[in-house]
PDB file of C-alpha atoms in Angstrom:
ATOM      1  CA  MET A  24       0.024   0.016  -0.013  1.00 33.00           C
ATOM      2  CA  PRO A  25       1.570   3.331  -0.990  1.00 47.00           C
ATOM      3  CA  SER A  26       2.356   5.813   1.720  1.00 72.00           C
ATOM      4  CA  LEU A  27      -0.215   8.616   2.267  1.00 74.00           C
ATOM      5  CA  PRO A  28       0.910  12.086   1.008  1.00 71.00           C
ATOM      6  CA  PRO A  29       1.498  14.648   3.828  1.00 77.00           C
ATOM      7  CA  GLU A  30      -1.742  16.524   3.138  1.00 70.00           C
ATOM      8  CA  GLN A  31      -3.730  13.349   3.914  1.00 68.00           C
ATOM      9  CA  ARG A  32      -1.958  12.599   7.213  1.00 79.00           C
ATOM     10  CA  SER A  33      -3.878  12.930  10.378  1.00 79.00           C
ATOM     11  CA  PRO A  34      -2.666  14.833  13.498  1.00 80.00           C
ATOM     12  CA  GLN A  35      -1.901  11.477  15.171  1.00 87.00           C
ATOM     13  CA  ASP A  36       0.918  10.904  12.643  1.00 90.00           C
ATOM     14  CA  PHE A  37       2.852  13.768  14.190  1.00 92.00           C
ATOM     15  CA  LEU A  38       2.829  12.304  17.720  1.00 94.00           C
ATOM     16  CA  PRO A  39       6.333  11.285  18.935  1.00 96.00           C
ATOM     17  CA  GLU A  40       5.032   8.170  20.589  1.00 95.00           C
ATOM     18  CA  LYS A  41       4.195   6.705  17.203  1.00 94.00           C
ATOM     19  CA  TYR A  42       7.947   6.309  16.438  1.00 95.00           C
ATOM     20  CA  PRO A  43      10.538   4.141  18.082  1.00 96.00           C
ATOM     21  CA  ILE A  44      13.207   5.764  20.235  1.00 95.00           C
ATOM     22  CA  LEU A  45      16.561   5.659  18.553  1.00 97.00           C
ATOM     23  CA  THR A  46      19.861   5.944  20.470  1.00 97.00           C
ATOM     24  CA  PHE A  47      23.111   7.598  19.230  1.00 98.00           C
ATOM     25  CA  PRO A  48      26.052   5.226  18.722  1.00 98.00           C
ATOM     26  CA  GLU A  49      28.488   5.781  21.586  1.00 98.00           C
ATOM     27  CA  GLU A  50      31.377   6.729  19.298  1.00 98.00           C
ATOM     28  CA  ASP A  51      29.273   9.340  17.571  1.00 98.00           C
ATOM     29  CA  TRP A  52      28.021  10.751  20.798  1.00 98.00           C
ATOM     30  CA  GLN A  53      31.564  11.003  22.327  1.00 98.00           C
ATOM     31  CA  THR A  54      32.772  12.726  19.155  1.00 98.00           C
ATOM     32  CA  PHE A  55      29.905  15.250  19.538  1.00 98.00           C
ATOM     33  CA  ARG A  56      30.820  15.768  23.210  1.00 98.00           C
ATOM     34  CA  GLN A  57      34.429  16.462  22.310  1.00 98.00           C
ATOM     35  CA  ASN A  58      33.336  18.949  19.572  1.00 98.00           C
ATOM     36  CA  CYS A  59      31.170  20.744  22.111  1.00 98.00           C
ATOM     37  CA  GLN A  60      34.168  20.933  24.527  1.00 97.00           C
ATOM     38  CA  ASN A  61      36.392  22.252  21.687  1.00 97.00           C
ATOM     39  CA  LEU A  62      33.869  25.067  21.019  1.00 97.00           C
ATOM     40  CA  GLU A  63      33.590  25.771  24.780  1.00 96.00           C
ATOM     41  CA  LEU A  64      29.943  24.745  24.843  1.00 97.00           C
ATOM     42  CA  PRO A  65      28.326  23.066  27.900  1.00 96.00           C
ATOM     43  CA  ASP A  66      28.573  19.257  28.290  1.00 97.00           C
ATOM     44  CA  PRO A  67      25.545  17.903  26.382  1.00 97.00           C
ATOM     45  CA  ASN A  68      25.410  14.691  28.507  1.00 98.00           C
ATOM     46  CA  PRO A  69      22.494  15.954  30.720  1.00 97.00           C
ATOM     47  CA  PHE A  70      20.463  16.480  27.507  1.00 98.00           C
ATOM     48  CA  ARG A  71      21.224  13.292  25.781  1.00 98.00           C
ATOM     49  CA  LYS A  72      17.873  11.569  26.252  1.00 98.00           C
ATOM     50  CA  THR A  73      16.067  14.594  25.096  1.00 98.00           C
ATOM     51  CA  PHE A  74      18.218  14.909  22.036  1.00 98.00           C
ATOM     52  CA  GLU A  75      17.705  11.251  21.221  1.00 98.00           C
ATOM     53  CA  ALA A  76      13.961  11.719  21.562  1.00 98.00           C
ATOM     54  CA  LEU A  77      13.979  14.694  19.273  1.00 98.00           C
ATOM     55  CA  TYR A  78      16.169  12.896  16.725  1.00 97.00           C
ATOM     56  CA  SER A  79      13.805   9.830  16.827  1.00 97.00           C
ATOM     57  CA  HIS A  80      10.780  11.979  16.233  1.00 97.00           C
ATOM     58  CA  LEU A  81      12.499  13.879  13.385  1.00 96.00           C
ATOM     59  CA  VAL A  82      13.581  10.653  11.609  1.00 96.00           C
ATOM     60  CA  GLY A  83      10.091   9.108  12.045  1.00 94.00           C
ATOM     61  CA  VAL A  84       8.158  11.993  10.620  1.00 93.00           C
ATOM     62  CA  ASN A  85      10.797  12.638   7.973  1.00 93.00           C
ATOM     63  CA  GLU A  86       9.796   9.302   6.382  1.00 90.00           C
ATOM     64  CA  TRP A  87       6.696  10.994   4.992  1.00 91.00           C
ATOM     65  CA  LEU A  88       7.299  14.748   5.461  1.00 91.00           C
ATOM     66  CA  ASN A  89      10.429  16.360   3.979  1.00 90.00           C
ATOM     67  CA  LEU A  90      12.101  17.911   7.029  1.00 92.00           C
ATOM     68  CA  THR A  91      15.825  17.200   6.625  1.00 88.00           C
ATOM     69  CA  ARG A  92      18.469  15.288   4.587  1.00 86.00           C
ATOM     70  CA  LEU A  93      20.640  14.868   7.762  1.00 82.00           C
ATOM     71  CA  THR A  94      19.308  11.534   9.067  1.00 84.00           C
ATOM     72  CA  THR A  95      22.414   9.612  10.077  1.00 94.00           C
ATOM     73  CA  PRO A  96      23.320   9.984  13.768  1.00 96.00           C
ATOM     74  CA  ALA A  97      26.782  11.513  12.915  1.00 97.00           C
ATOM     75  CA  ASP A  98      25.405  14.090  10.481  1.00 96.00           C
ATOM     76  CA  TYR A  99      22.586  14.976  12.824  1.00 97.00           C
ATOM     77  CA  LEU A 100      24.857  15.421  15.763  1.00 98.00           C
ATOM     78  CA  LYS A 101      27.289  17.636  13.821  1.00 97.00           C
ATOM     79  CA  PHE A 102      25.249  19.599  11.289  1.00 95.00           C
ATOM     80  CA  SER A 103      21.921  19.923  13.242  1.00 95.00           C
ATOM     81  CA  LEU A 104      22.816  19.807  16.960  1.00 97.00           C
ATOM     82  CA  LEU A 105      26.389  21.099  17.096  1.00 98.00           C
ATOM     83  CA  ASP A 106      25.698  23.837  14.524  1.00 97.00           C
ATOM     84  CA  SER A 107      22.641  24.998  16.424  1.00 97.00           C
ATOM     85  CA  LEU A 108      24.323  25.010  19.836  1.00 98.00           C
ATOM     86  CA  THR A 109      27.017  27.376  18.573  1.00 98.00           C
ATOM     87  CA  LEU A 110      24.408  30.027  19.233  1.00 97.00           C
ATOM     88  CA  LEU A 111      24.100  29.092  22.856  1.00 97.00           C
ATOM     89  CA  PRO A 112      26.810  31.371  24.232  1.00 96.00           C
ATOM     90  CA  VAL A 113      25.579  34.296  22.177  1.00 95.00           C
ATOM     91  CA  LEU A 114      21.973  33.935  23.293  1.00 96.00           C
ATOM     92  CA  GLU A 115      22.830  33.317  26.886  1.00 94.00           C
ATOM     93  CA  SER A 116      24.872  36.502  27.004  1.00 93.00           C
ATOM     94  CA  LEU A 117      21.795  38.464  25.638  1.00 93.00           C
ATOM     95  CA  CYS A 118      19.011  36.740  27.538  1.00 92.00           C
ATOM     96  CA  GLU A 119      17.382  36.752  30.930  1.00 89.00           C
ATOM     97  CA  GLU A 120      14.752  34.494  32.323  1.00 88.00           C
ATOM     98  CA  HIS A 121      11.546  34.579  30.217  1.00 91.00           C
ATOM     99  CA  SER A 122      13.233  36.570  27.455  1.00 95.00           C
ATOM    100  CA  ALA A 123      11.217  36.204  24.251  1.00 97.00           C
ATOM    101  CA  ILE A 124      13.035  34.445  21.446  1.00 98.00           C
ATOM    102  CA  VAL A 125      11.709  33.813  17.925  1.00 98.00           C
ATOM    103  CA  ASP A 126      13.260  31.372  15.549  1.00 98.00           C
ATOM    104  CA  LEU A 127      12.434  32.550  12.015  1.00 97.00           C
ATOM    105  CA  GLY A 128      11.836  29.846   9.440  1.00 94.00           C
ATOM    106  CA  SER A 129      12.256  26.901  11.843  1.00 93.00           C
ATOM    107  CA  GLY A 130      11.559  24.136   9.333  1.00 89.00           C
ATOM    108  CA  GLY A 131      12.690  20.924  10.989  1.00 92.00           C
ATOM    109  CA  GLY A 132      13.320  22.758  14.234  1.00 94.00           C
ATOM    110  CA  TYR A 133      16.971  23.883  14.087  1.00 95.00           C
ATOM    111  CA  PRO A 134      18.300  25.893  15.851  1.00 96.00           C
ATOM    112  CA  GLY A 135      15.133  26.303  17.814  1.00 97.00           C
ATOM    113  CA  LEU A 136      14.642  22.868  19.381  1.00 98.00           C
ATOM    114  CA  PRO A 137      18.234  22.412  20.603  1.00 97.00           C
ATOM    115  CA  LEU A 138      18.339  25.892  22.076  1.00 98.00           C
ATOM    116  CA  MET A 139      14.968  25.270  23.767  1.00 97.00           C
ATOM    117  CA  THR A 140      16.489  22.123  25.307  1.00 98.00           C
ATOM    118  CA  CYS A 141      19.394  23.996  26.860  1.00 97.00           C
ATOM    119  CA  MET A 142      17.681  27.342  27.553  1.00 97.00           C
ATOM    120  CA  THR A 143      14.763  26.085  29.707  1.00 96.00           C
ATOM    121  CA  THR A 144      13.406  29.406  31.199  1.00 97.00           C
ATOM    122  CA  GLN A 145      13.172  31.514  28.073  1.00 97.00           C
ATOM    123  CA  ASP A 146       9.966  31.838  26.019  1.00 97.00           C
ATOM    124  CA  PHE A 147      10.447  30.502  22.453  1.00 98.00           C
ATOM    125  CA  THR A 148       8.225  30.855  19.395  1.00 98.00           C
ATOM    126  CA  LEU A 149       9.256  28.856  16.347  1.00 98.00           C
ATOM    127  CA  ILE A 150       7.698  30.186  13.154  1.00 97.00           C
ATOM    128  CA  ASP A 151       7.422  28.727   9.699  1.00 95.00           C
ATOM    129  CA  ALA A 152       5.226  29.530   6.695  1.00 92.00           C
ATOM    130  CA  ARG A 153       4.425  25.808   6.131  1.00 93.00           C
ATOM    131  CA  GLN A 154       1.687  24.553   8.381  1.00 93.00           C
ATOM    132  CA  LYS A 155       2.659  20.827   8.265  1.00 94.00           C
ATOM    133  CA  LYS A 156       6.161  21.768   9.599  1.00 95.00           C
ATOM    134  CA  VAL A 157       4.534  23.778  12.370  1.00 96.00           C
ATOM    135  CA  ASP A 158       2.382  20.787  13.192  1.00 95.00           C
ATOM    136  CA  PHE A 159       5.629  18.782  13.508  1.00 96.00           C
ATOM    137  CA  LEU A 160       7.252  21.436  15.665  1.00 97.00           C
ATOM    138  CA  ASN A 161       4.263  21.665  18.066  1.00 97.00           C
ATOM    139  CA  ALA A 162       4.460  17.868  18.488  1.00 97.00           C
ATOM    140  CA  SER A 163       8.182  18.083  19.118  1.00 97.00           C
ATOM    141  CA  ILE A 164       8.152  20.846  21.816  1.00 98.00           C
ATOM    142  CA  PRO A 165       6.500  18.744  24.533  1.00 97.00           C
ATOM    143  CA  ILE A 166       9.413  16.332  24.355  1.00 97.00           C
ATOM    144  CA  ILE A 167      11.624  18.978  25.968  1.00 98.00           C
ATOM    145  CA  PRO A 168      11.527  19.377  29.788  1.00 97.00           C
ATOM    146  CA  ARG A 169      11.429  23.148  30.452  1.00 96.00           C
ATOM    147  CA  THR A 170       9.556  25.868  32.420  1.00 95.00           C
ATOM    148  CA  GLY A 171       9.609  28.614  29.764  1.00 95.00           C
ATOM    149  CA  LYS A 172       6.855  28.868  27.227  1.00 95.00           C
ATOM    150  CA  GLY A 173       7.265  27.131  23.892  1.00 97.00           C
ATOM    151  CA  ALA A 174       5.063  27.041  20.713  1.00 97.00           C
ATOM    152  CA  ALA A 175       5.210  27.077  16.929  1.00 97.00           C
ATOM    153  CA  ALA A 176       3.018  29.081  14.622  1.00 97.00           C
ATOM    154  CA  SER A 177       2.580  29.468  10.870  1.00 96.00           C
ATOM    155  CA  PHE A 178       3.109  32.841   9.337  1.00 95.00           C
ATOM    156  CA  ARG A 179       5.818  34.934   7.687  1.00 93.00           C
ATOM    157  CA  GLY A 180       7.661  37.235  10.070  1.00 93.00           C
ATOM    158  CA  ARG A 181       6.567  40.386   8.280  1.00 93.00           C
ATOM    159  CA  ASP A 182       2.871  39.369   8.607  1.00 95.00           C
ATOM    160  CA  VAL A 183       3.083  39.088  12.405  1.00 96.00           C
ATOM    161  CA  GLY A 184       0.882  42.161  12.930  1.00 94.00           C
ATOM    162  CA  ARG A 185      -1.987  40.412  11.127  1.00 95.00           C
ATOM    163  CA  ALA A 186      -1.251  36.805  12.170  1.00 95.00           C
ATOM    164  CA  ARG A 187      -0.111  37.274  15.747  1.00 95.00           C
ATOM    165  CA  PRO A 188      -0.297  40.881  16.955  1.00 96.00           C
ATOM    166  CA  ASP A 189       0.719  39.811  20.436  1.00 95.00           C
ATOM    167  CA  LEU A 190       4.170  38.953  19.053  1.00 95.00           C
ATOM    168  CA  GLN A 191       4.698  42.107  16.977  1.00 96.00           C
ATOM    169  CA  HIS A 192       7.716  44.142  18.104  1.00 96.00           C
ATOM    170  CA  HIS A 193       7.869  41.838  21.123  1.00 95.00           C
ATOM    171  CA  ALA A 194      10.966  39.580  20.727  1.00 97.00           C
ATOM    172  CA  GLU A 195      14.333  40.299  22.284  1.00 97.00           C
ATOM    173  CA  ILE A 196      16.036  37.966  19.937  1.00 98.00           C
ATOM    174  CA  VAL A 197      15.256  36.606  16.444  1.00 98.00           C
ATOM    175  CA  THR A 198      17.284  33.710  15.074  1.00 98.00           C
ATOM    176  CA  ALA A 199      17.524  32.615  11.487  1.00 97.00           C
ATOM    177  CA  ARG A 200      19.402  29.654   9.991  1.00 94.00           C
ATOM    178  CA  ALA A 201      19.320  28.425   6.399  1.00 82.00           C
ATOM    179  CA  VAL A 202      16.251  30.467   5.664  1.00 88.00           C
ATOM    180  CA  GLY A 203      17.116  32.866   2.942  1.00 88.00           C
ATOM    181  CA  LYS A 204      19.316  35.833   2.090  1.00 92.00           C
ATOM    182  CA  GLY A 205      19.973  38.052   5.037  1.00 94.00           C
ATOM    183  CA  VAL A 206      18.834  41.271   3.419  1.00 94.00           C
ATOM    184  CA  GLU A 207      15.519  39.690   2.585  1.00 93.00           C
ATOM    185  CA  LEU A 208      14.928  38.730   6.187  1.00 95.00           C
ATOM    186  CA  LEU A 209      15.359  42.228   7.598  1.00 96.00           C
ATOM    187  CA  PRO A 210      11.563  43.180   7.161  1.00 94.00           C
ATOM    188  CA  ASP A 211      10.669  39.996   9.111  1.00 96.00           C
ATOM    189  CA  ALA A 212      13.146  40.601  11.902  1.00 96.00           C
ATOM    190  CA  TYR A 213      12.058  44.247  12.167  1.00 96.00           C
ATOM    191  CA  GLU A 214       8.444  43.355  12.686  1.00 96.00           C
ATOM    192  CA  LEU A 215       9.250  40.702  15.235  1.00 97.00           C
ATOM    193  CA  LEU A 216      11.878  42.544  17.348  1.00 97.00           C
ATOM    194  CA  ASP A 217      11.432  45.105  20.107  1.00 96.00           C
ATOM    195  CA  GLN A 218      13.640  48.180  19.988  1.00 96.00           C
ATOM    196  CA  GLY A 219      17.126  47.105  21.136  1.00 96.00           C
ATOM    197  CA  GLY A 220      16.380  43.549  20.115  1.00 96.00           C
ATOM    198  CA  VAL A 221      18.962  41.493  18.278  1.00 97.00           C
ATOM    199  CA  PHE A 222      18.755  39.683  14.937  1.00 98.00           C
ATOM    200  CA  VAL A 223      21.031  36.644  15.053  1.00 98.00           C
ATOM    201  CA  LEU A 224      21.820  35.288  11.666  1.00 97.00           C
ATOM    202  CA  MET A 225      23.697  32.091  10.882  1.00 97.00           C
ATOM    203  CA  LYS A 226      25.585  31.929   7.564  1.00 96.00           C
ATOM    204  CA  GLY A 227      28.190  29.914   5.745  1.00 95.00           C
ATOM    205  CA  GLN A 228      31.629  30.633   4.323  1.00 95.00           C
ATOM    206  CA  SER A 229      30.478  32.638   1.385  1.00 95.00           C
ATOM    207  CA  TRP A 230      28.880  35.301   3.564  1.00 96.00           C
ATOM    208  CA  PRO A 231      31.657  37.906   3.331  1.00 95.00           C
ATOM    209  CA  GLN A 232      31.703  37.799  -0.490  1.00 95.00           C
ATOM    210  CA  GLU A 233      28.124  37.053  -1.463  1.00 93.00           C
ATOM    211  CA  GLU A 234      25.808  38.597   1.161  1.00 94.00           C
ATOM    212  CA  GLY A 235      27.675  40.455   3.865  1.00 95.00           C
ATOM    213  CA  PRO A 236      28.370  43.760   2.125  1.00 95.00           C
ATOM    214  CA  LEU A 237      24.771  44.202   0.895  1.00 94.00           C
ATOM    215  CA  PHE A 238      23.396  43.218   4.327  1.00 95.00           C
ATOM    216  CA  ALA A 239      25.606  45.846   6.046  1.00 95.00           C
ATOM    217  CA  GLU A 240      24.667  48.475   3.489  1.00 93.00           C
ATOM    218  CA  ALA A 241      20.945  47.729   3.855  1.00 94.00           C
ATOM    219  CA  CYS A 242      20.679  47.442   7.662  1.00 94.00           C
ATOM    220  CA  PRO A 243      20.352  51.193   8.350  1.00 93.00           C
ATOM    221  CA  ALA A 244      17.396  51.481   5.991  1.00 92.00           C
ATOM    222  CA  PHE A 245      15.622  48.841   8.031  1.00 93.00           C
ATOM    223  CA  GLY A 246      16.551  50.334  11.370  1.00 94.00           C
ATOM    224  CA  PHE A 247      19.454  47.935  12.158  1.00 96.00           C
ATOM    225  CA  ASP A 248      23.064  48.297  12.994  1.00 95.00           C
ATOM    226  CA  VAL A 249      25.478  45.375  12.428  1.00 94.00           C
ATOM    227  CA  VAL A 250      27.389  45.050  15.665  1.00 93.00           C
ATOM    228  CA  GLU A 251      29.300  41.649  15.274  1.00 95.00           C
ATOM    229  CA  ASP A 252      30.325  38.985  12.914  1.00 97.00           C
ATOM    230  CA  THR A 253      31.902  35.976  14.644  1.00 96.00           C
ATOM    231  CA  GLU A 254      33.744  33.345  12.634  1.00 97.00           C
ATOM    232  CA  LEU A 255      33.996  29.683  13.715  1.00 96.00           C
ATOM    233  CA  SER A 256      34.369  26.122  12.374  1.00 97.00           C
ATOM    234  CA  LEU A 257      32.399  23.253  13.728  1.00 97.00           C
ATOM    235  CA  VAL A 258      35.586  21.144  13.769  1.00 96.00           C
ATOM    236  CA  PRO A 259      39.198  22.055  12.836  1.00 93.00           C
ATOM    237  CA  GLY A 260      39.584  22.229   9.121  1.00 94.00           C
ATOM    238  CA  ASP A 261      35.911  22.680   8.354  1.00 96.00           C
ATOM    239  CA  PRO A 262      34.704  25.691   6.348  1.00 96.00           C
ATOM    240  CA  ILE A 263      34.277  28.945   8.304  1.00 97.00           C
ATOM    241  CA  ARG A 264      30.822  29.711   9.520  1.00 97.00           C
ATOM    242  CA  HIS A 265      29.483  33.193  10.521  1.00 97.00           C
ATOM    243  CA  ILE A 266      27.235  34.358  13.345  1.00 98.00           C
ATOM    244  CA  ILE A 267      26.110  37.906  12.574  1.00 97.00           C
ATOM    245  CA  LEU A 268      24.441  40.122  15.162  1.00 98.00           C
ATOM    246  CA  ALA A 269      22.356  43.144  14.072  1.00 97.00           C
ATOM    247  CA  VAL A 270      20.575  45.373  16.660  1.00 97.00           C
ATOM    248  CA  LYS A 271      17.301  47.078  15.955  1.00 96.00           C
ATOM    249  CA  LYS A 272      18.018  50.711  16.938  1.00 92.00           C
ATOM    250  CA  GLY A 273      15.728  52.850  14.876  1.00 83.00           C
ATOM    251  CA  ARG A 274      12.837  53.134  12.519  1.00 82.00           C
ATOM    252  CA  GLN A 275      12.608  51.876   8.956  1.00 73.00           C
ATOM    253  CA  ASP A 276      13.276  54.390   6.162  1.00 69.00           C
ATOM    254  CA  LEU A 277      10.656  53.394   3.618  1.00 68.00           C
ATOM    255  CA  ARG A 278      12.185  55.394   0.813  1.00 71.00           C
ATOM    256  CA  LYS A 279      15.603  53.775   1.258  1.00 71.00           C
ATOM    257  CA  MET A 280      14.143  50.339   1.785  1.00 71.00           C
ATOM    258  CA  ARG A 281      12.685  50.171  -1.673  1.00 71.00           C
ATOM    259  CA  ARG A 282      16.048  49.624  -3.309  1.00 74.00           C
ATOM    260  CA  TYR A 283      16.483  46.403  -1.310  1.00 71.00           C
ATOM    261  CA  CYS A 284      12.961  45.007  -1.308  1.00 72.00           C
ATOM    262  CA  LYS A 285      11.743  42.894  -4.200  1.00 62.00           C
TER     263      LYS A 285
END
């Protein structure tokens, strides 16, 4: 019998308990722990069971809903978990208890779900334009033991005033990873962030040549100042990655914005 297409799946198909719990091979887990240590990240051992449960749920749903290509334990641990957790020191330096954090274009849940696992008192909202992925995220969030609020919602960031007015200009941090070009995300970040809030953008090695200059040029038109661009590699010898911080400090200049908006 052929598998049902995603649009014909029931809400029950998103439930984590429908899928077997997978465990990380010990060698892969210890490599991940060492990589965390090399990047001066917290020891992930206390969160291992949660990460395994999130991974199991992702792999199970991914059999019928396209969420990720990173399904082997080694790839998941490095390119989903480790990559996401590189934001942890940045966010912890900017956050307090119950700070409002929005993950823009969450997709399969990264970096949002790993950050929620380690930052248990902050209030997270994971947003994605695709409702099926939001259904997956809302089924994933209860896996994580935490005291802060956590939910997913389906809308584009720039439409928050219509879709979720309670979130408009409310977030202290907006994160974005593998969503789109940085300059194209500035209208979304502006509508989501409070004044003084920080847009945290994750980009690959081509950032300085392909996107960075235009992003820095465009930021003032959208009310942002670029304040930091941190370079790192997940493991020695890997390509450089960038974590860019832009602070919302002013108002948008609609006239100047037009040259950057499609």
